[in-house]
Amino acid sequence: MRPAGGRANGGAAPPPAAGPRAPAAPRSDSLGTPPARTVVEAAVYRDGHRVATPGTLAATYRRLREEADGSMAWIGLHRPSEAELVSLAEEFDLHKLAIEDAMEAHQRPKLERYGDTLFVVLRAARYLDAPEEVEFDELHIFVGPDFVITVRHGTAPDLSAVRRRMEAAPELLALGPEAVLYAILDAVVDGYAPVVAGVQNDIDEIETEVFRGDPEVSRRIYELAREMVEFQRATRPLVVMLHALMAGFDKYGTDEELQRYLRDVADHVTSTSERVDGFRSALADILAVNATLVTQQQNAEMRALAEAGFEQNEEIKKISSWAAILFAPTLVGTIYGMNFEDMPELSWAFGYPFAIGLMAVVCVSLYLVFKRRDWL
């Protein structure tokens, strides 16, 4: 029989004995709609086999106390209430800083040890085909000597599939909470593979759009680059976390078979991180090429406009030249068409030939001037 009190955490004094607690009252939104269930699934395992499936946190605590040493509780939560997290903290002696982090959904991936308890934050990713976007969800994990608590703030990863996989391999599940942590890490890292494939396909499409001159491609490159920054923030710390776990194999007596599994996960996440780094470099290069192509296109358009403007100026010159040439006879004819009596040229015998000759001389002179200046 297990003692009724909380579990020790790194030599700290255990809290006072706590009896079974009633589950937190269900929450509802302002419209009175029943909320989603926060305790997704809770089970107690012994020697790799499920021995109980309690319906509440209090029942899980009670059943775990009743089991012999070597049993383990695996509790899966989805956006739990503060009261539920406080209940878990009191029962399993979880550090208050870890509980504060678990209440917030915007934590960086990290691995922290509080006595005998590990607190792990992971960023799961999934590729959405319809909008061609990458969505990131957050997962918090508490791993103790006889318990695993998962707190999801999104839909990924599918921990029910992880649980089924582990229950189908009781020899692996019998290795304890560390084996469950490995399975969750493996699921998160395996979930990166479809994302990598989707992003690779997006980059191929973007390259085609760049050389096709799609005006929306710059926006798509920018959005994908931002997603790769988030992807990088999810994978890079995970590489460090797994190496930290491997560094503690000897100190914490990790099973050799589990060590091999964790090394395999570390290899996969390292490969994924390198692919993400490559994607960021490729997107930076594509953005530079796109900027060059846009500049070239703008230069070509400016050159075409300049040529069109030059041709337009040439036409204006011709029109202006002919307008000036035709204006000269019009001016002379207008002056002598005013019908004033005191105009000496009107009674002059050579007045008409003089006027015509004057018109011709002015027109020819203007024509020669404009021709010499290449206006005609």
Short mmCIF file of N, CA, C and O in Angstrom, two decimals, residues 85-141:
data_model
loop_
_atom_site.label_atom_id
_atom_site.label_comp_id
_atom_site.label_asym_id
_atom_site.label_seq_id
_atom_site.Cartn_x
_atom_site.Cartn_y
_atom_site.Cartn_z
N LEU A 85 -4.79 21.77 -11.82
CA LEU A 85 -3.33 21.78 -11.74
C LEU A 85 -2.86 21.89 -10.28
O LEU A 85 -1.87 21.27 -9.89
N VAL A 86 -3.57 22.68 -9.50
CA VAL A 86 -3.21 22.78 -8.08
C VAL A 86 -3.41 21.44 -7.39
O VAL A 86 -2.59 21.02 -6.56
N SER A 87 -4.48 20.74 -7.75
CA SER A 87 -4.72 19.40 -7.18
C SER A 87 -3.59 18.45 -7.53
O SER A 87 -3.09 17.70 -6.68
N LEU A 88 -3.15 18.47 -8.79
CA LEU A 88 -2.04 17.62 -9.21
C LEU A 88 -0.75 18.00 -8.47
O LEU A 88 0.03 17.12 -8.08
N ALA A 89 -0.53 19.31 -8.30
CA ALA A 89 0.68 19.77 -7.62
C ALA A 89 0.71 19.28 -6.18
O ALA A 89 1.76 18.86 -5.67
N GLU A 90 -0.43 19.32 -5.50
CA GLU A 90 -0.48 18.87 -4.11
C GLU A 90 -0.30 17.36 -4.00
O GLU A 90 0.36 16.88 -3.08
N GLU A 91 -0.87 16.62 -4.94
CA GLU A 91 -0.79 15.17 -4.87
C GLU A 91 0.60 14.66 -5.22
O GLU A 91 1.14 13.77 -4.56
N PHE A 92 1.20 15.23 -6.29
CA PHE A 92 2.48 14.72 -6.76
C PHE A 92 3.66 15.62 -6.39
O PHE A 92 4.77 15.41 -6.88
N ASP A 93 3.40 16.62 -5.56
CA ASP A 93 4.45 17.52 -5.09
C ASP A 93 5.20 18.17 -6.26
O ASP A 93 6.42 18.16 -6.32
N LEU A 94 4.42 18.74 -7.19
CA LEU A 94 5.01 19.41 -8.35
C LEU A 94 5.43 20.82 -7.95
O LEU A 94 4.78 21.48 -7.15
N HIS A 95 6.52 21.26 -8.53
CA HIS A 95 7.06 22.58 -8.19
C HIS A 95 6.12 23.67 -8.69
O HIS A 95 5.55 23.59 -9.79
N LYS A 96 5.97 24.71 -7.88
CA LYS A 96 5.03 25.77 -8.22
C LYS A 96 5.43 26.52 -9.50
O LYS A 96 4.57 27.00 -10.24
N LEU A 97 6.74 26.62 -9.75
CA LEU A 97 7.16 27.30 -10.98
C LEU A 97 6.75 26.51 -12.22
O LEU A 97 6.34 27.08 -13.23
N ALA A 98 6.86 25.17 -12.13
CA ALA A 98 6.43 24.33 -13.25
C ALA A 98 4.93 24.44 -13.44
O ALA A 98 4.44 24.47 -14.59
N ILE A 99 4.17 24.50 -12.35
CA ILE A 99 2.71 24.65 -12.45
C ILE A 99 2.35 25.98 -13.09
O ILE A 99 1.46 26.07 -13.95
N GLU A 100 3.05 27.04 -12.71
CA GLU A 100 2.80 28.36 -13.33
C GLU A 100 3.06 28.31 -14.82
O GLU A 100 2.30 28.88 -15.61
N ASP A 101 4.14 27.63 -15.22
CA ASP A 101 4.43 27.50 -16.65
C ASP A 101 3.35 26.70 -17.36
O ASP A 101 2.97 27.02 -18.49
N ALA A 102 2.85 25.64 -16.70
CA ALA A 102 1.83 24.79 -17.33
C ALA A 102 0.52 25.52 -17.51
O ALA A 102 -0.28 25.17 -18.38
N MET A 103 0.26 26.54 -16.69
CA MET A 103 -0.96 27.32 -16.83
C MET A 103 -0.92 28.23 -18.04
O MET A 103 -1.97 28.61 -18.58
N GLU A 104 0.29 28.60 -18.48
CA GLU A 104 0.45 29.48 -19.63
C GLU A 104 0.79 28.66 -20.86
O GLU A 104 1.59 27.74 -20.80
N ALA A 105 0.18 29.02 -21.99
CA ALA A 105 0.35 28.23 -23.21
C ALA A 105 1.45 28.76 -24.11
O ALA A 105 1.60 28.29 -25.23
N HIS A 106 2.22 29.73 -23.65
CA HIS A 106 3.24 30.31 -24.52
C HIS A 106 4.61 30.19 -23.86
O HIS A 106 5.19 31.18 -23.41
N GLN A 107 5.09 28.98 -23.80
CA GLN A 107 6.40 28.70 -23.22
C GLN A 107 7.34 28.21 -24.32
O GLN A 107 6.91 27.59 -25.29
N ARG A 108 8.62 28.48 -24.14
CA ARG A 108 9.60 27.96 -25.09
C ARG A 108 9.88 26.49 -24.76
O ARG A 108 9.74 26.07 -23.60
N PRO A 109 10.26 25.68 -25.74
CA PRO A 109 10.63 24.29 -25.45
C PRO A 109 11.78 24.24 -24.45
O PRO A 109 12.77 24.96 -24.60
N LYS A 110 11.63 23.40 -23.44
CA LYS A 110 12.67 23.33 -22.41
C LYS A 110 12.54 22.04 -21.63
O LYS A 110 11.53 21.35 -21.68
N LEU A 111 13.60 21.74 -20.90
CA LEU A 111 13.66 20.57 -20.01
C LEU A 111 14.21 21.05 -18.68
O LEU A 111 15.33 21.57 -18.61
N GLU A 112 13.43 20.88 -17.60
CA GLU A 112 13.85 21.29 -16.28
C GLU A 112 13.64 20.15 -15.30
O GLU A 112 12.66 19.39 -15.43
N ARG A 113 14.53 20.04 -14.35
CA ARG A 113 14.42 18.99 -13.35
C ARG A 113 14.20 19.62 -11.98
O ARG A 113 14.95 20.50 -11.55
N TYR A 114 13.13 19.16 -11.32
CA TYR A 114 12.83 19.59 -9.97
C TYR A 114 12.87 18.34 -9.07
O TYR A 114 11.89 17.59 -9.00
N GLY A 115 14.02 18.09 -8.47
CA GLY A 115 14.16 16.89 -7.66
C GLY A 115 14.05 15.64 -8.53
O GLY A 115 14.82 15.45 -9.47
N ASP A 116 13.05 14.79 -8.23
CA ASP A 116 12.84 13.57 -9.00
C ASP A 116 11.87 13.77 -10.15
O ASP A 116 11.50 12.80 -10.83
N THR A 117 11.44 14.99 -10.36
CA THR A 117 10.43 15.27 -11.39
C THR A 117 11.04 16.05 -12.55
O THR A 117 11.73 17.05 -12.33
N LEU A 118 10.75 15.59 -13.75
CA LEU A 118 11.13 16.31 -14.96
C LEU A 118 9.94 17.12 -15.45
O LEU A 118 8.80 16.63 -15.44
N PHE A 119 10.21 18.34 -15.87
CA PHE A 119 9.18 19.16 -16.51
C PHE A 119 9.65 19.48 -17.92
O PHE A 119 10.71 20.07 -18.11
N VAL A 120 8.88 19.04 -18.91
CA VAL A 120 9.27 19.17 -20.31
C VAL A 120 8.21 19.97 -21.05
O VAL A 120 7.00 19.72 -20.89
N VAL A 121 8.66 20.93 -21.85
CA VAL A 121 7.76 21.69 -22.72
C VAL A 121 8.16 21.39 -24.17
O VAL A 121 9.32 21.54 -24.53
N LEU A 122 7.18 20.97 -24.97
CA LEU A 122 7.43 20.64 -26.36
C LEU A 122 6.51 21.47 -27.26
O LEU A 122 5.42 21.87 -26.84
N ARG A 123 6.97 21.70 -28.47
CA ARG A 123 6.14 22.37 -29.49
C ARG A 123 5.89 21.37 -30.61
O ARG A 123 6.80 21.02 -31.37
N ALA A 124 4.67 20.89 -30.67
CA ALA A 124 4.29 19.98 -31.76
C ALA A 124 3.87 20.81 -32.97
O ALA A 124 3.40 21.94 -32.84
N ALA A 125 4.03 20.23 -34.15
CA ALA A 125 3.70 20.94 -35.39
C ALA A 125 2.89 20.03 -36.29
O ALA A 125 3.04 18.80 -36.26
N ARG A 126 2.03 20.62 -37.08
CA ARG A 126 1.29 19.86 -38.08
C ARG A 126 1.06 20.76 -39.29
O ARG A 126 0.93 21.99 -39.16
N TYR A 127 1.01 20.13 -40.46
CA TYR A 127 0.86 20.86 -41.71
C TYR A 127 -0.61 20.83 -42.13
O TYR A 127 -1.22 19.76 -42.21
N LEU A 128 -1.18 22.01 -42.37
CA LEU A 128 -2.57 22.12 -42.81
C LEU A 128 -2.58 22.26 -44.32
O LEU A 128 -2.07 23.24 -44.88
N ASP A 129 -3.15 21.26 -44.99
CA ASP A 129 -3.10 21.22 -46.46
C ASP A 129 -3.91 22.33 -47.11
O ASP A 129 -3.46 22.94 -48.08
N ALA A 130 -5.13 22.58 -46.61
CA ALA A 130 -6.01 23.54 -47.28
C ALA A 130 -5.40 24.95 -47.33
O ALA A 130 -5.23 25.52 -48.41
N PRO A 131 -5.02 25.53 -46.17
CA PRO A 131 -4.42 26.88 -46.25
C PRO A 131 -2.92 26.86 -46.52
O PRO A 131 -2.31 27.92 -46.65
N GLU A 132 -2.32 25.64 -46.59
CA GLU A 132 -0.88 25.49 -46.78
C GLU A 132 -0.11 26.27 -45.71
O GLU A 132 0.73 27.12 -46.01
N GLU A 133 -0.43 25.95 -44.45
CA GLU A 133 0.19 26.61 -43.32
C GLU A 133 0.68 25.57 -42.32
O GLU A 133 0.23 24.42 -42.32
N VAL A 134 1.60 26.00 -41.46
CA VAL A 134 2.11 25.15 -40.38
C VAL A 134 1.52 25.67 -39.08
O VAL A 134 1.63 26.86 -38.77
N GLU A 135 0.88 24.77 -38.33
CA GLU A 135 0.27 25.13 -37.06
C GLU A 135 1.07 24.49 -35.92
O GLU A 135 1.45 23.32 -36.01
N PHE A 136 1.31 25.26 -34.87
CA PHE A 136 2.10 24.78 -33.74
C PHE A 136 1.22 24.71 -32.50
O PHE A 136 0.44 25.63 -32.22
N ASP A 137 1.35 23.60 -31.77
CA ASP A 137 0.64 23.40 -30.51
C ASP A 137 1.65 23.13 -29.41
O ASP A 137 2.77 22.68 -29.67
N GLU A 138 1.22 23.39 -28.19
CA GLU A 138 2.14 23.28 -27.05
C GLU A 138 1.75 22.11 -26.16
O GLU A 138 0.56 21.85 -25.95
N LEU A 139 2.75 21.42 -25.66
CA LEU A 139 2.55 20.26 -24.81
C LEU A 139 3.48 20.34 -23.61
O LEU A 139 4.69 20.52 -23.78
N HIS A 140 2.92 20.21 -22.40
CA HIS A 140 3.70 20.21 -21.17
C HIS A 140 3.63 18.81 -20.55
O HIS A 140 2.55 18.20 -20.51
N ILE A 141 4.76 18.32 -20.08
CA ILE A 141 4.84 16.96 -19.54
C ILE A 141 5.53 16.99 -18.18
O ILE A 141 6.62 17.57 -18.04
#
